[in-house]
Amino acid sequence: MSENRLKQLEDLKKLRESGKFPGIPIFHKYTRFGDYMPALIRGVMYLVTAHSGIGKTQFWKDFFLFLPIQIMKKFPQYGIKLKFIIFLLEETEEEFIDSLYCGLLYREKGIRIDPLELKSMKKNPLSDDMLKHLQEIQPLVDEVLSMCIINSHVYNPTGMYKFVRSYALDNGEAIYENRNFEVKDEHGNKTIEVVKVFKSYKPKDPDEYVFVITDHISLLQEEKNLETGRIMDLRETMEKWSFDYCRKQISKNFNYIVVNIQQQVQSSDQQEFYQGRTIIDKLKPSAATLADCKTTFRDHLVVLGLFNPNKHGLEKYPKEGGYDITKLGNAFRSVIVLKNRIGRDGLEVPLYFVGSSNYFKELPKPDEINYEQFKQ
């Protein structure tokens, strides 16, 4: 077994030497973040968590959708191909497409537009000039959509898993082997039973990276436990999806990248004080404050939390030698690596945030930043 693994490591070395990369490198955009988590890796489960309204949906679109596509197009030598299976449990398909227009318009032309303006729902209708810009980027929107399989009507874990499995079997081969199991009958007599069990999965295209993204998992539909016959509660339903299907099947067997989005429990919007000191850590996302099901933290190899100090009235963050939040306002976010089984954790990276465009970017250090370049 160790000899086979050594051969795999040698193959990865040769892959890098050939100009390819054993993953989707994120350090091309996120340089500081990339020191801790250099790539998006097959078979890894990622959890994105934050309180309501902080930007979880915008973050996964930037980090797990736009960024891989950007890397694929900018570095063709990596040979990356992409497919995104997206379960929209909150957004409609139309809202998702609108977010692509907003995101690509900013990335390609530096133009900000929010969904309400896009739909002519503000004081003035969409301008002719803006419509022309949208027409010009429509091919890019269609290009992204060609890589996406959007499901906005299946909410229960088993139905979602069957949807993913159907794609996997249409685009690869499940390989089985026979194994002998010892069983006892009612009299205690032992016999050997031959059982066909899963051995491995072989994709038709080894260069394809498949992402399975669910936003967000607290909206999963409760379903029946086939062993007990009763309807599972929300916590059990989330465990079913996270552990039984995502961990044991989708990531482990199919080697797909899993991205789950999960809320934090509702908290006060005010600062909390204790003995005259602000307890900022109590305001940040954590494993202890995951909403509805805390065992998801155990299942995922990487857990990322988003924090918005402006929401809590903090004028400087971090308190010592930090950023002037009064100037950045709602354009500041930090991403915290709460867990990282494939590298180091504990990192907190400051980000520039353009919410309407689903856009994030690492900020310069506090003593190097020009605030005029990072307007709200």
mmCIF file of C-alpha atoms in Angstrom:
data_model
loop_
_atom_site.group_PDB
_atom_site.id
_atom_site.type_symbol
_atom_site.label_atom_id
_atom_site.label_comp_id
_atom_site.label_asym_id
_atom_site.label_seq_id
_atom_site.Cartn_x
_atom_site.Cartn_y
_atom_site.Cartn_z
ATOM 1 C CA MET A 1 0.000 0.000 0.000
ATOM 2 C CA SER A 2 2.792 2.441 0.886
ATOM 3 C CA GLU A 3 4.528 1.600 -2.390
ATOM 4 C CA ASN A 4 1.380 2.542 -4.332
ATOM 5 C CA ARG A 5 1.146 5.818 -2.426
ATOM 6 C CA LEU A 6 4.794 6.595 -3.160
ATOM 7 C CA LYS A 7 4.075 6.056 -6.849
ATOM 8 C CA GLN A 8 1.177 8.528 -6.595
ATOM 9 C CA LEU A 9 3.468 11.112 -4.990
ATOM 10 C CA GLU A 10 6.027 10.605 -7.754
ATOM 11 C CA ASP A 11 3.271 11.137 -10.330
ATOM 12 C CA LEU A 12 2.269 14.407 -8.653
ATOM 13 C CA LYS A 13 5.872 15.577 -8.791
ATOM 14 C CA LYS A 14 6.046 14.771 -12.499
ATOM 15 C CA LEU A 15 2.734 16.569 -13.019
ATOM 16 C CA ARG A 16 4.155 19.791 -11.535
ATOM 17 C CA GLU A 17 7.329 19.417 -13.574
ATOM 18 C CA SER A 18 5.225 19.109 -16.729
ATOM 19 C CA GLY A 19 3.668 22.525 -16.078
ATOM 20 C CA LYS A 20 0.388 21.340 -14.612
ATOM 21 C CA PHE A 21 -0.807 21.651 -11.026
ATOM 22 C CA PRO A 22 -2.400 19.010 -8.729
ATOM 23 C CA GLY A 23 -5.274 21.313 -7.812
ATOM 24 C CA ILE A 24 -6.621 24.763 -8.647
ATOM 25 C CA PRO A 25 -4.013 27.228 -7.301
ATOM 26 C CA ILE A 26 -5.569 30.212 -5.536
ATOM 27 C CA PHE A 27 -2.281 31.955 -4.717
ATOM 28 C CA HIS A 28 -2.401 33.737 -8.090
ATOM 29 C CA LYS A 29 -5.114 36.000 -6.640
ATOM 30 C CA TYR A 30 -5.006 35.429 -2.867
ATOM 31 C CA THR A 31 -1.286 35.656 -2.120
ATOM 32 C CA ARG A 32 -1.420 35.725 1.714
ATOM 33 C CA PHE A 33 -4.303 33.301 1.851
ATOM 34 C CA GLY A 34 -2.438 31.063 -0.573
ATOM 35 C CA ASP A 35 0.413 30.619 1.895
ATOM 36 C CA TYR A 36 -1.999 28.731 4.163
ATOM 37 C CA MET A 37 -4.259 27.158 1.556
ATOM 38 C CA PRO A 38 -2.479 27.220 -1.805
ATOM 39 C CA ALA A 39 -5.057 25.342 -3.869
ATOM 40 C CA LEU A 40 -8.576 23.992 -4.136
ATOM 41 C CA ILE A 41 -8.099 20.238 -4.009
ATOM 42 C CA ARG A 42 -10.183 17.340 -5.254
ATOM 43 C CA GLY A 43 -11.935 15.339 -2.566
ATOM 44 C CA VAL A 44 -11.865 18.158 -0.008
ATOM 45 C CA MET A 45 -14.971 19.474 1.757
ATOM 46 C CA TYR A 46 -15.118 23.228 2.380
ATOM 47 C CA LEU A 47 -17.570 24.918 4.734
ATOM 48 C CA VAL A 48 -18.262 28.668 4.484
ATOM 49 C CA THR A 49 -19.998 30.206 7.492
ATOM 50 C CA ALA A 50 -21.000 33.660 8.716
ATOM 51 C CA HIS A 51 -23.882 35.477 10.318
ATOM 52 C CA SER A 52 -26.794 36.506 8.123
ATOM 53 C CA GLY A 53 -26.099 39.320 5.674
ATOM 54 C CA ILE A 54 -22.291 39.160 5.853
ATOM 55 C CA GLY A 55 -21.718 37.852 2.321
ATOM 56 C CA LYS A 56 -21.501 34.050 2.385
ATOM 57 C CA THR A 57 -23.184 33.685 -0.998
ATOM 58 C CA GLN A 58 -21.024 36.392 -2.566
ATOM 59 C CA PHE A 59 -17.901 34.750 -1.135
ATOM 60 C CA TRP A 60 -18.514 31.278 -2.539
ATOM 61 C CA LYS A 61 -19.284 32.769 -5.937
ATOM 62 C CA ASP A 62 -15.998 34.676 -5.918
ATOM 63 C CA PHE A 63 -13.849 31.963 -4.342
ATOM 64 C CA PHE A 64 -15.359 28.737 -5.681
ATOM 65 C CA LEU A 65 -16.868 29.869 -9.003
ATOM 66 C CA PHE A 66 -15.313 32.983 -10.534
ATOM 67 C CA LEU A 67 -11.793 32.255 -9.238
ATOM 68 C CA PRO A 68 -11.483 28.688 -10.636
ATOM 69 C CA ILE A 69 -12.793 29.925 -13.991
ATOM 70 C CA GLN A 70 -10.299 32.785 -13.937
ATOM 71 C CA ILE A 71 -7.422 30.377 -13.199
ATOM 72 C CA MET A 72 -8.581 27.966 -15.909
ATOM 73 C CA LYS A 73 -8.626 30.719 -18.546
ATOM 74 C CA LYS A 74 -5.484 32.579 -17.456
ATOM 75 C CA PHE A 75 -3.315 29.474 -17.078
ATOM 76 C CA PRO A 76 -4.324 27.021 -19.833
ATOM 77 C CA GLN A 77 -1.124 25.074 -19.201
ATOM 78 C CA TYR A 78 -2.726 23.648 -16.053
ATOM 79 C CA GLY A 79 -5.239 21.792 -18.225
ATOM 80 C CA ILE A 80 -8.138 22.544 -15.859
ATOM 81 C CA LYS A 81 -11.716 21.720 -16.852
ATOM 82 C CA LEU A 82 -14.616 22.692 -14.623
ATOM 83 C CA LYS A 83 -18.119 21.608 -13.767
ATOM 84 C CA PHE A 84 -20.260 23.109 -11.002
ATOM 85 C CA ILE A 85 -23.268 21.249 -9.601
ATOM 86 C CA ILE A 86 -25.086 23.958 -7.664
ATOM 87 C CA PHE A 87 -28.006 23.404 -5.317
ATOM 88 C CA LEU A 88 -29.735 26.747 -4.905
ATOM 89 C CA LEU A 89 -31.808 26.301 -1.766
ATOM 90 C CA GLU A 90 -32.286 30.053 -1.284
ATOM 91 C CA GLU A 91 -31.743 31.873 -4.592
ATOM 92 C CA THR A 92 -33.825 31.342 -7.699
ATOM 93 C CA GLU A 93 -32.116 30.426 -10.947
ATOM 94 C CA GLU A 94 -32.953 33.888 -12.294
ATOM 95 C CA GLU A 95 -31.322 35.547 -9.269
ATOM 96 C CA PHE A 96 -28.235 33.405 -9.801
ATOM 97 C CA ILE A 97 -27.973 34.469 -13.453
ATOM 98 C CA ASP A 98 -28.446 38.110 -12.428
ATOM 99 C CA SER A 99 -25.519 37.736 -10.031
ATOM 100 C CA LEU A 100 -23.367 36.475 -12.911
ATOM 101 C CA TYR A 101 -24.167 39.596 -14.920
ATOM 102 C CA CYS A 102 -23.325 41.820 -11.931
ATOM 103 C CA GLY A 103 -20.137 39.907 -11.169
ATOM 104 C CA LEU A 104 -18.814 39.757 -14.713
ATOM 105 C CA LEU A 105 -19.682 43.370 -15.489
ATOM 106 C CA TYR A 106 -17.453 44.472 -12.607
ATOM 107 C CA ARG A 107 -14.644 42.043 -13.399
ATOM 108 C CA GLU A 108 -14.581 42.799 -17.127
ATOM 109 C CA LYS A 109 -15.463 46.493 -17.232
ATOM 110 C CA GLY A 110 -15.125 47.782 -13.669
ATOM 111 C CA ILE A 111 -18.826 48.735 -13.682
ATOM 112 C CA ARG A 112 -20.923 48.267 -10.568
ATOM 113 C CA ILE A 113 -24.581 47.435 -10.850
ATOM 114 C CA ASP A 114 -26.840 45.835 -8.276
ATOM 115 C CA PRO A 115 -29.684 43.383 -8.975
ATOM 116 C CA LEU A 116 -32.395 46.008 -8.420
ATOM 117 C CA GLU A 117 -30.873 48.342 -10.994
ATOM 118 C CA LEU A 118 -30.365 45.370 -13.300
ATOM 119 C CA LYS A 119 -34.121 44.659 -13.161
ATOM 120 C CA SER A 120 -35.106 48.335 -13.626
ATOM 121 C CA MET A 121 -36.584 48.407 -10.119
ATOM 122 C CA LYS A 122 -35.001 51.690 -9.048
ATOM 123 C CA LYS A 123 -36.180 55.256 -9.713
ATOM 124 C CA ASN A 124 -35.000 55.114 -13.327
ATOM 125 C CA PRO A 125 -35.080 52.135 -15.681
ATOM 126 C CA LEU A 126 -31.929 50.437 -16.913
ATOM 127 C CA SER A 127 -30.066 52.844 -19.197
ATOM 128 C CA ASP A 128 -29.389 52.067 -22.845
ATOM 129 C CA ASP A 129 -25.645 52.288 -22.213
ATOM 130 C CA MET A 130 -25.882 49.767 -19.387
ATOM 131 C CA LEU A 131 -27.981 47.442 -21.515
ATOM 132 C CA LYS A 132 -25.279 47.602 -24.179
ATOM 133 C CA HIS A 133 -22.649 46.623 -21.626
ATOM 134 C CA LEU A 134 -24.790 43.685 -20.531
ATOM 135 C CA GLN A 135 -25.224 42.549 -24.133
ATOM 136 C CA GLU A 136 -21.453 42.642 -24.580
ATOM 137 C CA ILE A 137 -20.802 40.360 -21.612
ATOM 138 C CA GLN A 138 -23.687 37.961 -22.327
ATOM 139 C CA PRO A 139 -21.330 35.463 -24.044
ATOM 140 C CA LEU A 140 -19.271 35.358 -20.826
ATOM 141 C CA VAL A 141 -22.396 34.726 -18.762
ATOM 142 C CA ASP A 142 -23.346 31.902 -21.121
ATOM 143 C CA GLU A 143 -19.809 30.527 -20.848
ATOM 144 C CA VAL A 144 -20.117 30.322 -17.053
ATOM 145 C CA LEU A 145 -23.593 28.795 -17.292
ATOM 146 C CA SER A 146 -22.268 26.125 -19.679
ATOM 147 C CA MET A 147 -20.092 24.894 -16.800
ATOM 148 C CA CYS A 148 -22.976 24.905 -14.289
ATOM 149 C CA ILE A 149 -25.665 22.370 -13.561
ATOM 150 C CA ILE A 150 -28.179 24.318 -11.500
ATOM 151 C CA ASN A 151 -30.725 22.541 -9.329
ATOM 152 C CA SER A 152 -33.198 24.761 -7.519
ATOM 153 C CA HIS A 153 -36.031 22.263 -6.992
ATOM 154 C CA VAL A 154 -34.501 19.333 -5.062
ATOM 155 C CA TYR A 155 -34.024 20.082 -1.348
ATOM 156 C CA ASN A 156 -33.793 16.729 0.425
ATOM 157 C CA PRO A 157 -30.377 15.083 0.988
ATOM 158 C CA THR A 158 -31.156 11.764 -0.691
ATOM 159 C CA GLY A 159 -32.603 13.442 -3.775
ATOM 160 C CA MET A 160 -29.581 15.739 -3.989
ATOM 161 C CA TYR A 161 -27.167 12.831 -3.641
ATOM 162 C CA LYS A 162 -28.961 10.887 -6.385
ATOM 163 C CA PHE A 163 -28.651 13.955 -8.603
ATOM 164 C CA VAL A 164 -24.878 14.092 -8.038
ATOM 165 C CA ARG A 165 -24.486 10.335 -8.399
ATOM 166 C CA SER A 166 -26.320 10.422 -11.724
ATOM 167 C CA TYR A 167 -23.799 12.940 -13.053
ATOM 168 C CA ALA A 168 -20.899 10.891 -11.697
ATOM 169 C CA LEU A 169 -22.065 7.670 -13.334
ATOM 170 C CA ASP A 170 -22.808 9.425 -16.628
ATOM 171 C CA ASN A 171 -19.298 10.872 -16.622
ATOM 172 C CA GLY A 172 -17.275 8.054 -15.131
ATOM 173 C CA GLU A 173 -17.244 4.450 -14.002
ATOM 174 C CA ALA A 174 -17.833 3.031 -10.541
ATOM 175 C CA ILE A 175 -15.543 0.031 -10.066
ATOM 176 C CA TYR A 176 -16.628 -2.763 -7.708
ATOM 177 C CA GLU A 177 -14.971 -5.815 -6.242
ATOM 178 C CA ASN A 178 -16.163 -8.936 -4.447
ATOM 179 C CA ARG A 179 -15.359 -9.299 -0.758
ATOM 180 C CA ASN A 180 -15.991 -12.155 1.625
ATOM 181 C CA PHE A 181 -17.975 -11.471 4.788
ATOM 182 C CA GLU A 182 -18.614 -13.917 7.606
ATOM 183 C CA VAL A 183 -22.276 -14.097 8.640
ATOM 184 C CA LYS A 184 -24.147 -16.120 11.243
ATOM 185 C CA ASP A 185 -27.576 -17.641 10.861
ATOM 186 C CA GLU A 186 -30.169 -17.838 13.655
ATOM 187 C CA HIS A 187 -28.512 -20.988 15.017
ATOM 188 C CA GLY A 188 -25.048 -19.434 15.188
ATOM 189 C CA ASN A 189 -23.721 -21.300 12.179
ATOM 190 C CA LYS A 190 -21.117 -19.318 10.272
ATOM 191 C CA THR A 191 -21.050 -18.988 6.506
ATOM 192 C CA ILE A 192 -19.116 -16.873 4.034
ATOM 193 C CA GLU A 193 -21.148 -14.430 1.980
ATOM 194 C CA VAL A 194 -19.665 -12.797 -1.116
ATOM 195 C CA VAL A 195 -20.679 -9.147 -1.361
ATOM 196 C CA LYS A 196 -20.074 -6.747 -4.224
ATOM 197 C CA VAL A 197 -18.631 -3.520 -2.757
ATOM 198 C CA PHE A 198 -17.455 -0.205 -4.156
ATOM 199 C CA LYS A 199 -13.712 -0.048 -4.827
ATOM 200 C CA SER A 200 -13.003 3.139 -6.769
ATOM 201 C CA TYR A 201 -14.330 5.676 -9.239
ATOM 202 C CA LYS A 202 -12.725 6.440 -12.596
ATOM 203 C CA PRO A 203 -13.822 9.677 -14.318
ATOM 204 C CA LYS A 204 -13.991 9.781 -18.096
ATOM 205 C CA ASP A 205 -12.069 13.056 -18.054
ATOM 206 C CA PRO A 206 -9.318 13.086 -15.377
ATOM 207 C CA ASP A 207 -8.740 16.821 -15.951
ATOM 208 C CA GLU A 208 -12.264 17.783 -14.874
ATOM 209 C CA TYR A 209 -12.823 19.313 -11.443
ATOM 210 C CA VAL A 210 -16.382 18.883 -10.213
ATOM 211 C CA PHE A 211 -17.691 21.212 -7.504
ATOM 212 C CA VAL A 212 -20.847 20.349 -5.555
ATOM 213 C CA ILE A 213 -22.090 23.558 -3.936
ATOM 214 C CA THR A 214 -25.087 23.881 -1.590
ATOM 215 C CA ASP A 215 -26.335 27.291 -0.457
ATOM 216 C CA HIS A 216 -27.341 27.055 2.311
ATOM 217 C CA ILE A 217 -27.706 23.777 4.203
ATOM 218 C CA SER A 218 -30.062 25.024 6.930
ATOM 219 C CA LEU A 219 -32.692 25.096 4.178
ATOM 220 C CA LEU A 220 -32.437 21.374 3.495
ATOM 221 C CA GLN A 221 -35.795 19.590 3.431
ATOM 222 C CA GLU A 222 -36.282 17.102 6.239
ATOM 223 C CA GLU A 223 -36.761 13.544 5.047
ATOM 224 C CA LYS A 224 -37.636 10.120 6.415
ATOM 225 C CA ASN A 225 -35.076 7.985 8.201
ATOM 226 C CA LEU A 226 -35.461 4.672 6.401
ATOM 227 C CA GLU A 227 -34.222 2.707 9.408
ATOM 228 C CA THR A 228 -36.643 4.170 11.957
ATOM 229 C CA GLY A 229 -39.456 5.253 9.650
ATOM 230 C CA ARG A 230 -39.723 8.691 11.273
ATOM 231 C CA ILE A 231 -39.051 12.114 9.774
ATOM 232 C CA MET A 232 -35.613 13.415 10.726
ATOM 233 C CA ASP A 233 -35.317 16.849 12.335
ATOM 234 C CA LEU A 234 -33.223 19.595 10.731
ATOM 235 C CA ARG A 235 -30.038 18.697 12.626
ATOM 236 C CA GLU A 236 -30.277 15.054 11.563
ATOM 237 C CA THR A 237 -31.057 16.107 7.995
ATOM 238 C CA MET A 238 -27.972 18.311 7.865
ATOM 239 C CA GLU A 239 -25.866 15.479 9.285
ATOM 240 C CA LYS A 240 -27.277 13.136 6.658
ATOM 241 C CA TRP A 241 -26.199 15.458 3.862
ATOM 242 C CA SER A 242 -22.864 16.491 5.354
ATOM 243 C CA PHE A 243 -21.550 13.155 6.624
ATOM 244 C CA ASP A 244 -23.433 10.325 4.919
ATOM 245 C CA TYR A 245 -23.518 11.829 1.455
ATOM 246 C CA CYS A 246 -20.917 14.605 1.140
ATOM 247 C CA ARG A 247 -18.166 13.048 3.264
ATOM 248 C CA LYS A 248 -18.633 9.322 2.672
ATOM 249 C CA GLN A 249 -19.787 9.388 -0.941
ATOM 250 C CA ILE A 250 -19.356 12.603 -2.939
ATOM 251 C CA SER A 251 -15.930 13.693 -1.722
ATOM 252 C CA LYS A 252 -14.438 10.332 -0.732
ATOM 253 C CA ASN A 253 -15.726 8.097 -3.527
ATOM 254 C CA PHE A 254 -16.217 10.490 -6.445
ATOM 255 C CA ASN A 255 -13.326 12.780 -5.430
ATOM 256 C CA TYR A 256 -15.473 15.861 -6.010
ATOM 257 C CA ILE A 257 -14.924 19.197 -4.284
ATOM 258 C CA VAL A 258 -17.772 19.885 -1.852
ATOM 259 C CA VAL A 259 -18.712 23.418 -0.778
ATOM 260 C CA ASN A 260 -21.413 23.811 1.844
ATOM 261 C CA ILE A 261 -22.705 27.157 3.094
ATOM 262 C CA GLN A 262 -23.979 27.358 6.684
ATOM 263 C CA GLN A 263 -25.378 30.142 8.832
ATOM 264 C CA GLN A 264 -24.102 31.152 12.247
ATOM 265 C CA VAL A 265 -26.626 31.435 15.059
ATOM 266 C CA GLN A 266 -28.310 34.807 15.354
ATOM 267 C CA SER A 267 -26.429 37.176 17.638
ATOM 268 C CA SER A 268 -26.787 40.723 18.905
ATOM 269 C CA ASP A 269 -25.769 43.413 16.479
ATOM 270 C CA GLN A 270 -24.302 45.445 19.326
ATOM 271 C CA GLN A 271 -20.799 45.309 20.776
ATOM 272 C CA GLU A 272 -20.373 43.071 23.784
ATOM 273 C CA PHE A 273 -18.284 44.212 26.725
ATOM 274 C CA TYR A 274 -16.748 42.328 29.588
ATOM 275 C CA GLN A 275 -14.850 44.055 32.377
ATOM 276 C CA GLY A 276 -14.483 47.131 30.185
ATOM 277 C CA ARG A 277 -12.955 45.258 27.241
ATOM 278 C CA THR A 278 -14.601 44.507 23.901
ATOM 279 C CA ILE A 279 -14.855 40.781 23.347
ATOM 280 C CA ILE A 280 -14.395 40.780 19.587
ATOM 281 C CA ASP A 281 -13.910 37.029 19.485
ATOM 282 C CA LYS A 282 -17.513 36.575 20.615
ATOM 283 C CA LEU A 283 -18.659 38.453 17.540
ATOM 284 C CA LYS A 284 -16.672 36.348 15.080
ATOM 285 C CA PRO A 285 -17.908 33.123 13.471
ATOM 286 C CA SER A 286 -16.850 29.955 15.264
ATOM 287 C CA ALA A 287 -17.467 26.222 15.429
ATOM 288 C CA ALA A 288 -19.512 26.701 18.604
ATOM 289 C CA THR A 289 -21.933 29.097 16.931
ATOM 290 C CA LEU A 290 -22.753 27.103 13.792
ATOM 291 C CA ALA A 291 -26.517 27.216 13.338
ATOM 292 C CA ASP A 292 -28.782 24.152 13.518
ATOM 293 C CA CYS A 293 -26.013 21.512 13.403
ATOM 294 C CA LYS A 294 -22.528 21.790 14.879
ATOM 295 C CA THR A 295 -21.167 18.408 13.764
ATOM 296 C CA THR A 296 -20.714 19.755 10.237
ATOM 297 C CA PHE A 297 -17.497 21.329 11.550
ATOM 298 C CA ARG A 298 -16.122 17.824 12.097
ATOM 299 C CA ASP A 299 -17.041 16.630 8.600
ATOM 300 C CA HIS A 300 -15.338 19.376 6.595
ATOM 301 C CA LEU A 301 -11.586 19.518 6.108
ATOM 302 C CA VAL A 302 -11.567 23.299 5.652
ATOM 303 C CA VAL A 303 -13.891 25.749 7.435
ATOM 304 C CA LEU A 304 -13.853 29.437 6.481
ATOM 305 C CA GLY A 305 -15.637 32.148 8.446
ATOM 306 C CA LEU A 306 -16.483 35.662 7.263
ATOM 307 C CA PHE A 307 -16.483 38.638 9.644
ATOM 308 C CA ASN A 308 -17.731 42.215 9.206
ATOM 309 C CA PRO A 309 -16.511 44.531 12.004
ATOM 310 C CA ASN A 310 -18.526 47.434 10.594
ATOM 311 C CA LYS A 311 -21.738 45.610 11.473
ATOM 312 C CA HIS A 312 -20.757 45.732 15.137
ATOM 313 C CA GLY A 313 -19.747 49.385 15.156
ATOM 314 C CA LEU A 314 -16.010 48.758 15.388
ATOM 315 C CA GLU A 315 -14.094 51.791 14.152
ATOM 316 C CA LYS A 316 -10.719 50.084 13.917
ATOM 317 C CA TYR A 317 -9.956 46.454 13.202
ATOM 318 C CA PRO A 318 -7.858 44.836 14.483
ATOM 319 C CA LYS A 319 -7.818 47.155 17.453
ATOM 320 C CA GLU A 320 -4.018 47.481 17.508
ATOM 321 C CA GLY A 321 -2.481 48.641 14.222
ATOM 322 C CA GLY A 322 -5.554 47.757 12.192
ATOM 323 C CA TYR A 323 -7.705 49.228 9.426
ATOM 324 C CA ASP A 324 -9.821 52.378 9.668
ATOM 325 C CA ILE A 325 -13.279 50.841 9.360
ATOM 326 C CA THR A 326 -14.879 54.297 9.302
ATOM 327 C CA LYS A 327 -13.276 54.738 5.868
ATOM 328 C CA LEU A 328 -13.815 51.219 4.535
ATOM 329 C CA GLY A 329 -17.249 50.723 6.094
ATOM 330 C CA ASN A 330 -19.189 47.830 4.607
ATOM 331 C CA ALA A 331 -16.437 47.275 2.022
ATOM 332 C CA PHE A 332 -14.298 45.499 4.637
ATOM 333 C CA ARG A 333 -14.490 41.796 5.385
ATOM 334 C CA SER A 334 -12.060 39.337 6.868
ATOM 335 C CA VAL A 335 -11.954 35.632 6.133
ATOM 336 C CA ILE A 336 -10.893 33.445 9.050
ATOM 337 C CA VAL A 337 -9.493 29.941 8.575
ATOM 338 C CA LEU A 338 -11.323 28.226 11.434
ATOM 339 C CA LYS A 339 -10.122 24.771 10.433
ATOM 340 C CA ASN A 340 -7.639 23.501 7.878
ATOM 341 C CA ARG A 341 -6.810 19.801 7.789
ATOM 342 C CA ILE A 342 -4.699 20.278 4.644
ATOM 343 C CA GLY A 343 -2.543 23.112 5.962
ATOM 344 C CA ARG A 344 -2.313 25.682 8.744
ATOM 345 C CA ASP A 345 -5.313 27.289 10.380
ATOM 346 C CA GLY A 346 -5.737 30.408 12.486
ATOM 347 C CA LEU A 347 -5.105 32.818 9.632
ATOM 348 C CA GLU A 348 -7.325 35.888 9.244
ATOM 349 C CA VAL A 349 -7.047 37.729 5.927
ATOM 350 C CA PRO A 350 -8.489 41.245 5.404
ATOM 351 C CA LEU A 351 -10.528 41.585 2.215
ATOM 352 C CA TYR A 352 -12.024 44.321 0.082
ATOM 353 C CA PHE A 353 -15.675 43.497 -0.591
ATOM 354 C CA VAL A 354 -17.975 44.665 -3.391
ATOM 355 C CA GLY A 355 -21.209 42.958 -2.464
ATOM 356 C CA SER A 356 -23.282 43.718 -5.560
ATOM 357 C CA SER A 357 -20.511 42.279 -7.755
ATOM 358 C CA ASN A 358 -19.746 39.158 -5.676
ATOM 359 C CA TYR A 359 -16.171 40.375 -5.540
ATOM 360 C CA PHE A 360 -13.431 39.997 -2.934
ATOM 361 C CA LYS A 361 -9.795 41.040 -2.998
ATOM 362 C CA GLU A 362 -6.981 40.950 -0.453
ATOM 363 C CA LEU A 363 -6.327 44.357 1.091
ATOM 364 C CA PRO A 364 -2.846 45.876 1.423
ATOM 365 C CA LYS A 365 -1.393 45.986 4.914
ATOM 366 C CA PRO A 366 -2.862 48.719 7.176
ATOM 367 C CA ASP A 367 0.269 50.897 6.951
ATOM 368 C CA GLU A 368 0.333 50.603 3.140
ATOM 369 C CA ILE A 369 -3.319 51.077 2.189
ATOM 370 C CA ASN A 370 -4.614 54.022 0.153
ATOM 371 C CA TYR A 371 -8.242 54.208 1.304
ATOM 372 C CA GLU A 372 -9.272 56.171 -1.785
ATOM 373 C CA GLN A 373 -8.691 53.042 -3.874
ATOM 374 C CA PHE A 374 -11.095 50.977 -1.781
ATOM 375 C CA LYS A 375 -14.326 52.918 -1.680
ATOM 376 C CA GLN A 376 -17.598 51.519 -0.387
#
